[in-house]
Short mmCIF file of C-alpha atoms in Angstrom, two decimals:
data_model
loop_
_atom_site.label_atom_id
_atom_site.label_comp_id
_atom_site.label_asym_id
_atom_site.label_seq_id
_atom_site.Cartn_x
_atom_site.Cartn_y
_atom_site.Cartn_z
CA UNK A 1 21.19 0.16 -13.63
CA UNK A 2 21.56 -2.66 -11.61
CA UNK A 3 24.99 -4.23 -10.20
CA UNK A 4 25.84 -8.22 -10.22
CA UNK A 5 28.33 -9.68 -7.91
CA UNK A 6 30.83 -8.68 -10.57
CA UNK A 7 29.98 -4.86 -10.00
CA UNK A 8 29.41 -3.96 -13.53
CA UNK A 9 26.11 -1.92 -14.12
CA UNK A 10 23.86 -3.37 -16.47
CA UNK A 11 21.10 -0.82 -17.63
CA UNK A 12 17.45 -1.71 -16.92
CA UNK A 13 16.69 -0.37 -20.25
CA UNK A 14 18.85 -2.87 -22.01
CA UNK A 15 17.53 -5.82 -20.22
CA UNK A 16 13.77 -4.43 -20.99
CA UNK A 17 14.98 -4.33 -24.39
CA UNK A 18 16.16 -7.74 -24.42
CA UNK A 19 13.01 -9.07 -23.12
CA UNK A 20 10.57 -7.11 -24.86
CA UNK A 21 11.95 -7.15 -28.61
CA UNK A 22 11.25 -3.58 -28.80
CA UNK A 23 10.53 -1.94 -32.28
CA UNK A 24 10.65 1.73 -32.86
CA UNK A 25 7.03 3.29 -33.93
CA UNK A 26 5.81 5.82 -36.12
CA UNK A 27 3.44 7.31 -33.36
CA UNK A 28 2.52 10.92 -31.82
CA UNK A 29 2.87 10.67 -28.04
CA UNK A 30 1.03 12.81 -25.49
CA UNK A 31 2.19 13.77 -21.70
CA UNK A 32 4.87 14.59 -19.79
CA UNK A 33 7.46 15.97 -22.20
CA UNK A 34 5.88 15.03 -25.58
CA UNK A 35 6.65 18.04 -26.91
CA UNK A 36 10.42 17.43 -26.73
CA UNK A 37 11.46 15.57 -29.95
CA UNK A 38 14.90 14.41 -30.07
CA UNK A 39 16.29 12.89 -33.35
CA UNK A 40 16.40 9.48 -33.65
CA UNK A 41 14.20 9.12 -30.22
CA UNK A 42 12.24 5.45 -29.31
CA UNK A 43 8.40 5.59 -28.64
CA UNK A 44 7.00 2.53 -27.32
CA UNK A 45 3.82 1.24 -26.59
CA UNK A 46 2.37 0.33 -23.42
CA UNK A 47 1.77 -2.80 -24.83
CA UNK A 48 5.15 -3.66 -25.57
CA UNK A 49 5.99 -3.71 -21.72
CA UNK A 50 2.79 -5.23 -20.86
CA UNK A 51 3.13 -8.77 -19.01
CA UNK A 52 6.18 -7.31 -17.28
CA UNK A 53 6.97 -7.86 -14.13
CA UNK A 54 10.19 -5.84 -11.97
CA UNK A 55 11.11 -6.51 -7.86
CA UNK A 56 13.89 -4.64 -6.99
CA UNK A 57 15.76 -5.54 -3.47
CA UNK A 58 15.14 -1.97 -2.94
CA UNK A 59 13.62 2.02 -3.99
CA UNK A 60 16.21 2.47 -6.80
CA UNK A 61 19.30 4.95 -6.14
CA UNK A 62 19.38 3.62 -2.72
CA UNK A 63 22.15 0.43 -1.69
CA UNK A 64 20.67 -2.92 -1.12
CA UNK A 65 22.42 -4.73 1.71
CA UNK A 66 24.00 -8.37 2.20
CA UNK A 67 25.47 -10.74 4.51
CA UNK A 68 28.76 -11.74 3.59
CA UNK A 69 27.96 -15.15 4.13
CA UNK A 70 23.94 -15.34 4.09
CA UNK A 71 23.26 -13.35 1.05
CA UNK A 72 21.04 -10.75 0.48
CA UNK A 73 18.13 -9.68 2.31
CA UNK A 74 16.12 -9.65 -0.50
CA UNK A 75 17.11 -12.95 -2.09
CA UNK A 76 16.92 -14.47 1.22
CA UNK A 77 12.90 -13.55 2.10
CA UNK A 78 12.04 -14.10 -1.31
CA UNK A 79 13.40 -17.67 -1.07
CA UNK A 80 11.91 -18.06 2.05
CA UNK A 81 8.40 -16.56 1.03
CA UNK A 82 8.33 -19.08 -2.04
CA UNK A 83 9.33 -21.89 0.22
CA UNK A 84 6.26 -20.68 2.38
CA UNK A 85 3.43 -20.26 -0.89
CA UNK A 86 0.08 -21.67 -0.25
CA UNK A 87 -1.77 -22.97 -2.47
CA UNK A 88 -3.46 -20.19 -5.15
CA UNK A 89 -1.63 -17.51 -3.88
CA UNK A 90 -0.39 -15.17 -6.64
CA UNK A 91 3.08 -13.40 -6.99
CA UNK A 92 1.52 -9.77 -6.13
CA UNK A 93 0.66 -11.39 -2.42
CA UNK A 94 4.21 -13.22 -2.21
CA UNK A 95 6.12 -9.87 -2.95
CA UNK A 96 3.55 -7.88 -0.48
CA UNK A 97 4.62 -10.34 2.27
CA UNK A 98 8.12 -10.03 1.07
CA UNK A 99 8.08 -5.78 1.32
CA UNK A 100 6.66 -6.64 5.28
CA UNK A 101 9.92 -8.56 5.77
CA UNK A 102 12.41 -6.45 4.82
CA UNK A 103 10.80 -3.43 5.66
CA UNK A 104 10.44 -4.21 8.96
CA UNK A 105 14.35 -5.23 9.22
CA UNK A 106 17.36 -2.96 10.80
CA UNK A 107 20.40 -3.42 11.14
CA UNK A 108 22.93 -1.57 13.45
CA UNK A 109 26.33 -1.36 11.94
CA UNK A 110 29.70 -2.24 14.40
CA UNK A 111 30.86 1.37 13.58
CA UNK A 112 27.97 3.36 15.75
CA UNK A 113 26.70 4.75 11.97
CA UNK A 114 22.82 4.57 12.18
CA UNK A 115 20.42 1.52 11.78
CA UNK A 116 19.94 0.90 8.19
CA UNK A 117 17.07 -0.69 6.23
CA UNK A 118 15.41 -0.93 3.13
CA UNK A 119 12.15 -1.20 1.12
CA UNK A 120 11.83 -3.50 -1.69
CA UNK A 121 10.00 -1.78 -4.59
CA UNK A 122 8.13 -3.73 -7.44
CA UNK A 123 6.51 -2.92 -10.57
CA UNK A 124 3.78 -4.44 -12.27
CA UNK A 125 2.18 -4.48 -15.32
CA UNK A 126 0.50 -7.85 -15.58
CA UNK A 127 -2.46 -8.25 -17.36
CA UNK A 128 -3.52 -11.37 -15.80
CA UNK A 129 -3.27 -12.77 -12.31
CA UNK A 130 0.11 -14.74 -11.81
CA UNK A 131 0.06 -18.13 -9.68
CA UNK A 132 3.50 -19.98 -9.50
CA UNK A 133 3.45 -23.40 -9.06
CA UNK A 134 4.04 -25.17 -5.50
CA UNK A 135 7.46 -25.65 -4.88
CA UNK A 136 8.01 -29.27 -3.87
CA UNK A 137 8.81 -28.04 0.18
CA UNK A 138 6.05 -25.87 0.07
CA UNK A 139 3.10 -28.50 -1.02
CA UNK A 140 5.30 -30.74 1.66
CA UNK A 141 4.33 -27.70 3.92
CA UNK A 142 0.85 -27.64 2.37
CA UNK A 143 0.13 -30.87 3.21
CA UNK A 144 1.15 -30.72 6.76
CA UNK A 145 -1.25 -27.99 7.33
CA UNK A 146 -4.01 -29.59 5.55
CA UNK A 147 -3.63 -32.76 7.49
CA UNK A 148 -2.71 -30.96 10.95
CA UNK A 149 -6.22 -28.57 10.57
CA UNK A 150 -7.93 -31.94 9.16
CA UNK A 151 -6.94 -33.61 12.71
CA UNK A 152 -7.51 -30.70 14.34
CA UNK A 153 -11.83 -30.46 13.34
CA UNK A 154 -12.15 -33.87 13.79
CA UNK A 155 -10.56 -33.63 17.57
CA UNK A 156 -12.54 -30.36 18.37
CA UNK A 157 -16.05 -32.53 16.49
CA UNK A 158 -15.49 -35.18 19.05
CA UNK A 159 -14.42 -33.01 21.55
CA UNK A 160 -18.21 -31.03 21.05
CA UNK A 161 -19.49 -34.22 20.88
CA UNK A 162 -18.52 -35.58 24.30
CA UNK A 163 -19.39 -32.68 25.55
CA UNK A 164 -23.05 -31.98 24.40
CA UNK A 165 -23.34 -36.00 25.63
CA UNK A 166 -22.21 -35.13 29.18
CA UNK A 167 -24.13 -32.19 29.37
CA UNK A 168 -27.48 -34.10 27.97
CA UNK A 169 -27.07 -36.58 30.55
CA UNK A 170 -26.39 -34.17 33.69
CA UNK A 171 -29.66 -32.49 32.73
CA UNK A 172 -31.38 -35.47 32.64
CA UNK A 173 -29.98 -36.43 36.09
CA UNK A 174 -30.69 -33.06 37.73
CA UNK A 175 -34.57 -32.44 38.65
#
């Protein structure tokens, strides 16, 4: 399940429902406990929950952690990872570079309990690579960088250039 601010669980299976518009199958199922057949029991397809896409804040059954006043953790990198996109980067490498953030963060509680952290944990079953488009402070971002490493060759070009020039014309001065 997962909580809201309000604290009420919601089931996962519920909102999968929801999404997925589920139908109930006349199929035979093989692995892991296919052999147990309880009455009235949902098989799905794979392809059902295809397309599907699941980040949790963190490995379920464990608490996710918040600021009182900044927010979550979670919320909070993923915001600032989406700010942060470049250009053709997909939501697998946004939510890889999200996982590094957290995962990498502790924090020591005021009581002397020990330093706490968490992994965020996401599933996917996309068939087909996932872009998102720029978000307006990110292609500001983008643009920066394109113009900044734009300036940047055509500095070091005439930098190499000046150079080669001087170096030509002290060879040609030295017997």
């Amino acid at each position: 399940a997962i909580y809201g601010s309000n604290s009420i669980p919601v089931l996962i299976r519920e909102i999968e429902n929801d999404i997925s518009v589920l139908e109930q199958t006349e199929l035979e199922e093989d692995g892991p406990n296919s052999s147990i057949r309880e009455p009235y029991r949902e098989v799905y397809t794979t392809s059902q929950l295809s397309n599907q896409l699941t980040f949790w804040s963190t490995v379920p059954g464990f608490a996710s952690f918040r600021h009182p006043i900044k927010g979550t953790w979670f919320i909070e990198a993923l915001h600032n990872e989406m700010l942060q996109q470049e250009p053709g980067m997909d939501i697998f490498s946004i939510f890889t570079r999200v996982n590094n953030k957290i995962s990498s963060r502790r924090h020591k509680p005021m009581n002397g309990q020990m330093w706490k952290g968490m992994t965020p944990v996401f599933q996917v079953a996309l068939t087909k690579k996932l872009l998102l488009p720029l978000h307006p402070a990110a292609q500001v971002a983008t643009a920066k960088k394109i113009i900044c490493r734009f300036l940047f060759y055509q500095l070091y070009d005439e930098y190499v250039r000046r150079n080669i020039t001087i170096l030509a014309e002290q060879r040609r001065d030295d017997p």
